[in-house]
Coordinates of C-alpha atoms in Angstrom, one line a residue:
M8 CA 0.0 0.0 0.0
I9 CA 1.3 3.5 -0.9
L10 CA 0.7 6.2 1.6
S11 CA 0.0 9.8 0.4
L12 CA 1.1 12.7 2.6
V13 CA -0.4 16.1 2.0
L14 CA 2.3 18.7 2.4
S15 CA 1.2 22.3 2.8
S16 CA 3.7 25.1 2.4
F17 CA 4.1 28.8 2.1
L18 CA 6.1 31.2 -0.1
T19 CA 7.3 34.4 1.6
L20 CA 8.0 37.6 -0.4
V21 CA 9.9 40.6 1.0
E22 CA 10.2 44.0 -0.5
L23 CA 12.8 46.5 0.8
N24 CA 14.1 49.8 -0.3
C25 CA 17.7 49.7 0.8
E26 CA 18.2 53.5 1.0
N27 CA 21.2 53.8 -1.3
L28 CA 23.1 50.6 -1.2
F29 CA 26.2 52.0 -3.1
D30 CA 29.7 50.6 -3.1
C31 CA 32.6 53.0 -2.4
K32 CA 33.9 53.2 -6.0
H33 CA 33.2 55.9 -8.4
D34 CA 31.6 54.8 -11.7
S35 CA 32.6 57.4 -14.4
L36 CA 29.3 56.7 -16.2
K37 CA 27.2 57.5 -13.2
Q38 CA 26.5 60.4 -10.8
D39 CA 27.7 58.5 -7.8
S40 CA 30.5 60.7 -6.5
E41 CA 28.8 61.4 -3.2
W42 CA 29.1 57.7 -2.4
T43 CA 32.9 57.6 -2.1
P44 CA 35.3 58.0 0.8
A45 CA 36.4 61.5 -0.3
S46 CA 32.9 62.9 -0.6
V47 CA 30.8 64.9 1.8
R48 CA 29.2 61.7 3.0
H49 CA 32.5 60.0 3.7
W50 CA 31.2 56.7 2.4
T51 CA 34.1 54.5 3.5
P52 CA 34.5 50.8 3.2
D53 CA 33.7 50.4 6.9
R54 CA 30.4 52.2 6.4
Y55 CA 29.6 50.2 3.3
W56 CA 30.2 46.8 4.9
R57 CA 28.1 47.9 7.9
K58 CA 25.3 48.8 5.5
V59 CA 25.6 45.5 3.6
N60 CA 25.4 43.5 6.9
H61 CA 22.5 45.6 8.1
I62 CA 20.5 44.9 4.9
G63 CA 21.3 41.2 5.4
Q64 CA 20.1 41.4 9.1
T65 CA 16.9 43.1 8.0
I66 CA 16.1 40.4 5.5
L67 CA 16.8 37.6 8.0
S68 CA 14.5 39.3 10.5
C69 CA 11.5 39.0 8.2
Q70 CA 11.0 35.3 8.8
E71 CA 11.6 33.4 12.0
E72 CA 12.0 29.7 11.1
S73 CA 13.7 30.1 7.7
V74 CA 14.7 32.7 5.2
P75 CA 12.3 34.5 2.7
D76 CA 11.9 32.8 -0.6
L77 CA 11.8 36.0 -2.7
V78 CA 13.3 39.4 -1.8
A79 CA 12.7 42.4 -4.1
L80 CA 15.3 45.0 -3.5
V81 CA 15.2 48.7 -4.5
E82 CA 18.0 51.2 -4.6
V83 CA 21.0 48.9 -5.1
E84 CA 23.8 50.2 -7.2
N85 CA 25.4 47.2 -9.1
D86 CA 26.3 43.6 -9.2
S87 CA 29.2 44.1 -6.8
C88 CA 26.8 45.1 -4.1
L89 CA 24.5 42.1 -4.7
F90 CA 27.5 39.8 -4.7
D91 CA 28.7 41.2 -1.4
L92 CA 25.2 41.0 0.0
T93 CA 24.6 37.3 -1.0
R94 CA 28.1 35.9 -0.6
R95 CA 30.0 38.0 1.9
S96 CA 27.5 39.3 4.4
L97 CA 25.3 37.8 7.1
L98 CA 23.3 36.3 4.2
C99 CA 26.3 34.3 3.0
H100 CA 24.9 30.9 4.1
A101 CA 21.3 31.6 3.1
G102 CA 21.8 30.3 -0.5
Y103 CA 20.3 33.2 -2.4
Q104 CA 20.8 33.7 -6.1
Y105 CA 19.9 37.0 -7.7
L106 CA 18.9 38.8 -10.9
M107 CA 19.0 42.6 -11.4
T108 CA 18.7 45.4 -13.9
E109 CA 21.3 47.7 -15.5
S110 CA 19.2 50.9 -15.8
P111 CA 20.0 54.3 -17.3
D112 CA 19.2 56.0 -14.0
E113 CA 21.7 58.9 -13.7
R114 CA 22.7 57.9 -10.2
G115 CA 23.2 54.3 -11.1
I116 CA 20.5 52.7 -8.8
D117 CA 18.7 49.6 -9.9
V118 CA 16.3 46.9 -8.7
A119 CA 17.0 43.2 -8.0
L120 CA 15.3 40.0 -7.1
L121 CA 16.9 37.6 -4.6
Y122 CA 15.5 34.0 -4.8
Q123 CA 15.8 30.7 -3.1
P124 CA 16.6 28.1 -5.8
M125 CA 14.8 25.4 -3.9
S126 CA 11.5 27.3 -3.9
F127 CA 11.7 29.4 -7.1
R128 CA 13.4 28.4 -10.3
P129 CA 13.7 31.2 -12.9
L130 CA 12.7 30.2 -16.4
C131 CA 13.5 33.5 -18.1
Y132 CA 13.9 37.2 -17.3
E133 CA 14.1 40.5 -19.0
T134 CA 14.1 44.2 -18.3
F135 CA 11.7 46.8 -19.5
R136 CA 13.1 50.2 -20.4
I137 CA 11.0 53.2 -19.7
T138 CA 11.4 55.8 -22.4
P139 CA 11.4 59.2 -20.7
M140 CA 8.8 61.8 -21.7
E141 CA 9.6 65.5 -21.9
G142 CA 11.0 66.9 -18.7
M143 CA 11.7 63.4 -17.2
R144 CA 15.1 62.1 -16.2
P145 CA 16.0 58.5 -17.1
T146 CA 14.5 56.1 -14.6
R147 CA 14.9 52.6 -13.4
D148 CA 14.1 49.6 -15.6
I149 CA 11.4 47.2 -14.6
L150 CA 12.7 43.7 -13.8
Y151 CA 10.5 40.8 -15.0
V152 CA 11.2 37.3 -13.9
K153 CA 9.2 34.2 -14.9
G154 CA 9.8 31.3 -12.7
E155 CA 8.5 28.0 -11.4
I156 CA 7.6 27.6 -7.7
L157 CA 7.8 24.5 -5.6
H158 CA 4.4 23.2 -6.7
G159 CA 5.2 23.5 -10.4
D160 CA 3.0 26.5 -10.9
T161 CA 4.4 29.4 -13.0
L162 CA 4.9 32.8 -11.2
H163 CA 5.4 36.1 -13.0
V164 CA 7.3 38.7 -10.9
F165 CA 7.8 42.3 -11.7
V166 CA 10.1 44.5 -9.5
V167 CA 9.5 48.3 -9.8
H168 CA 11.1 51.5 -8.6
A169 CA 8.9 54.3 -10.0
P170 CA 10.2 57.9 -10.4
S171 CA 10.2 60.0 -7.2
R172 CA 8.1 63.0 -6.4
Y173 CA 11.1 65.3 -6.5
G174 CA 9.9 68.5 -8.2
G175 CA 6.3 68.1 -6.9
E176 CA 3.8 65.3 -6.7
R177 CA 1.5 66.7 -9.4
Q178 CA 4.3 67.7 -11.7
T179 CA 5.9 64.2 -11.6
R180 CA 2.6 62.2 -11.6
P181 CA 2.8 61.6 -15.4
F182 CA 6.2 59.9 -14.9
R183 CA 4.8 57.3 -12.5
Q184 CA 1.8 56.8 -14.7
L185 CA 4.2 56.0 -17.6
V186 CA 5.6 53.2 -15.5
A187 CA 2.1 52.0 -14.7
D188 CA 1.2 52.0 -18.4
R189 CA 4.3 49.9 -19.2
L190 CA 3.4 47.4 -16.4
A191 CA -0.2 47.1 -17.8
Q192 CA 1.1 46.4 -21.2
A193 CA 3.4 43.6 -19.9
V194 CA 0.6 42.1 -17.9
D195 CA -1.7 42.2 -20.9
S196 CA 0.9 40.3 -22.9
I197 CA 1.1 37.6 -20.3
R198 CA -2.7 37.3 -20.0
C199 CA -3.0 36.9 -23.8
E200 CA -1.2 33.6 -23.4
A201 CA -2.3 32.6 -19.9
P202 CA -5.5 34.4 -18.8
E203 CA -5.2 32.9 -15.3
A204 CA -1.6 33.8 -14.9
Q205 CA -0.2 34.3 -11.3
I206 CA 1.4 37.7 -11.3
I207 CA 3.1 39.7 -8.6
I208 CA 4.1 43.3 -9.0
V209 CA 6.3 44.6 -6.1
G210 CA 8.4 47.6 -5.3
D211 CA 8.6 51.2 -4.4
F212 CA 6.0 53.1 -6.4
N213 CA 6.6 56.5 -4.8
D214 CA 2.8 56.7 -4.5
E215 CA 0.1 55.9 -2.1
A216 CA -2.5 53.2 -2.8
T217 CA -5.1 55.9 -3.7
S218 CA -2.8 57.6 -6.3
P219 CA -3.9 57.7 -9.9
A220 CA -1.2 55.3 -11.0
L221 CA -2.0 52.7 -8.4
L222 CA -5.8 53.1 -9.0
F223 CA -5.1 52.6 -12.7
L224 CA -3.4 49.2 -11.9
A225 CA -6.2 48.3 -9.6
N226 CA -8.7 48.9 -12.5
H227 CA -6.5 46.5 -14.5
D228 CA -7.5 43.7 -12.2
L229 CA -4.4 43.9 -10.1
H230 CA -5.1 43.8 -6.4
N231 CA -3.1 45.7 -3.8
V232 CA -2.8 43.2 -1.0
T233 CA -0.7 45.5 1.2
A234 CA -2.6 48.8 1.0
D235 CA -3.6 48.7 4.7
T236 CA -0.6 46.7 6.0
R237 CA 0.8 47.8 9.4
G238 CA 3.5 46.8 11.7
S239 CA 3.3 45.6 15.3
H240 CA 5.6 48.0 17.0
G241 CA 4.2 51.4 15.9
A242 CA 4.7 51.5 12.1
E243 CA 1.6 52.5 10.2
G244 CA 3.4 52.2 6.8
T245 CA 6.8 51.5 5.3
Y246 CA 7.9 55.1 5.0
Y247 CA 8.0 58.1 7.4
Y248 CA 8.2 61.8 6.5
Q249 CA 7.8 64.7 8.8
G250 CA 5.8 62.9 11.4
E251 CA 3.5 61.1 9.0
W252 CA 3.6 57.4 8.1
G253 CA 2.9 56.5 4.4
S254 CA 2.9 53.4 2.3
I255 CA 4.6 53.9 -1.0
D256 CA 5.9 50.3 -1.2
H257 CA 3.3 47.9 -2.5
V258 CA 2.6 44.3 -3.5
L259 CA 0.0 43.9 -6.2
V260 CA -1.2 40.4 -7.4
S261 CA -3.5 39.1 -10.1
R262 CA -6.9 37.8 -9.2
P263 CA -5.9 34.1 -9.2
L264 CA -3.4 34.8 -6.4
V265 CA -5.6 36.7 -4.1
P266 CA -7.1 33.7 -2.3
F267 CA -3.6 32.4 -1.5
V268 CA -2.5 35.6 0.4
E269 CA -2.2 34.3 3.9
H270 CA -0.7 37.2 5.7
S271 CA 1.0 40.6 5.2
F272 CA 2.8 42.9 7.5
V273 CA 5.4 45.7 7.8
N274 CA 8.4 44.4 9.6
D275 CA 9.0 47.0 12.2
S276 CA 11.2 45.0 14.5
P277 CA 12.5 47.3 17.3
F278 CA 16.1 47.3 16.1
L279 CA 14.9 48.9 12.8
L280 CA 13.3 51.8 14.6
E281 CA 14.3 54.9 16.7
E282 CA 12.3 57.4 18.7
D283 CA 11.1 60.5 16.9
N284 CA 12.0 63.3 19.4
K285 CA 10.3 65.9 17.3
Y286 CA 6.9 64.5 16.4
G287 CA 6.7 61.6 18.9
G288 CA 6.4 57.9 18.3
V289 CA 8.9 55.9 16.3
K290 CA 10.5 56.1 12.8
P291 CA 12.8 54.0 10.7
L292 CA 16.4 54.1 11.8
R293 CA 18.0 55.2 8.6
T294 CA 21.6 55.4 7.4
Y295 CA 21.7 59.2 6.9
R296 CA 19.8 62.2 8.2
G297 CA 20.6 64.6 5.4
M298 CA 24.3 64.4 5.1
R299 CA 24.9 63.2 8.7
Y300 CA 25.8 59.6 9.0
Q301 CA 24.3 57.3 11.6
P302 CA 24.7 53.5 11.6
G303 CA 21.1 52.7 10.7
F304 CA 19.4 50.4 8.3
S305 CA 17.1 52.1 5.8
D306 CA 14.6 54.9 5.6
H307 CA 12.1 52.3 4.5
L308 CA 10.8 49.3 6.4
P309 CA 10.5 45.9 4.8
L310 CA 7.1 44.8 3.5
V311 CA 6.4 41.1 3.9
V312 CA 3.7 38.9 2.2
Q313 CA 3.2 35.2 2.9
F314 CA 1.4 33.1 0.3
R315 CA -0.2 29.8 1.1
L316 CA 0.6 27.3 -1.7
P317 CA -1.8 24.5 -2.7
P318 CA -1.0 21.2 -1.0
I319 CA 1.3 18.7 -2.7
L320 CA 0.6 15.0 -2.7
R321 CA 3.5 12.8 -1.9

């Protein structure tokens, strides 16, 4: 007689804006001079390695019994930073592999996806370039990864870092809409071949859930499963500005994935926070306050979503 065991499992996704994970070397093709030892920031190797290990510590704190399966990272400079993070930091024994973009962003920042090969096997990946409109600086590419999860299902993952609000929210709104339009086009292409495709769009959108760009994606049958996500130690969002919490980091999923969202939260572990002496409460313990260095972690808190996978018969 053959015994069948039903194995239930979960897939954990983390999104984190790293707050300028730059190495200490000047790239002549990028505007990264402020992230060198001789700059006003005095970005030394010691500070860099502390930052790398702090990002690793942050990721490890997002899941108690194991490590997250997928980690979408925003504001990472280059492959060297990702190599150091996955091979030479506190994450060195976690087994992560990674994929990342090489964007035309003037400062040289990109997005990346860390993945656990045992739970996510990439089948293909590509980057989508955003052609700037008039008055818009070159921005980050969108990273797209198609992969197979433990149960054999196909998962489509997009990692996004939309243009900032620098220059004014209303003035820069069309720039973020441009990114939303490109995402919608890519999603439509996938759905043409697989109407029930399981799609995740994750990243820093530099917009709240009620913004035009996010509402546009919602009307495209993409569900924001983290719009109201909070922390357990005082964080009411992932980002904090002048005494106000906001959520500009989001995870959107296609309709077939919605029933499998088990849990979502902002990881506001106490070590990631500091007291706000001006406005009260707590705020993210960041790496820089203006140009003044402090040995913090990031100005964003990690966003965590756990998906319940269908049972496997063994």
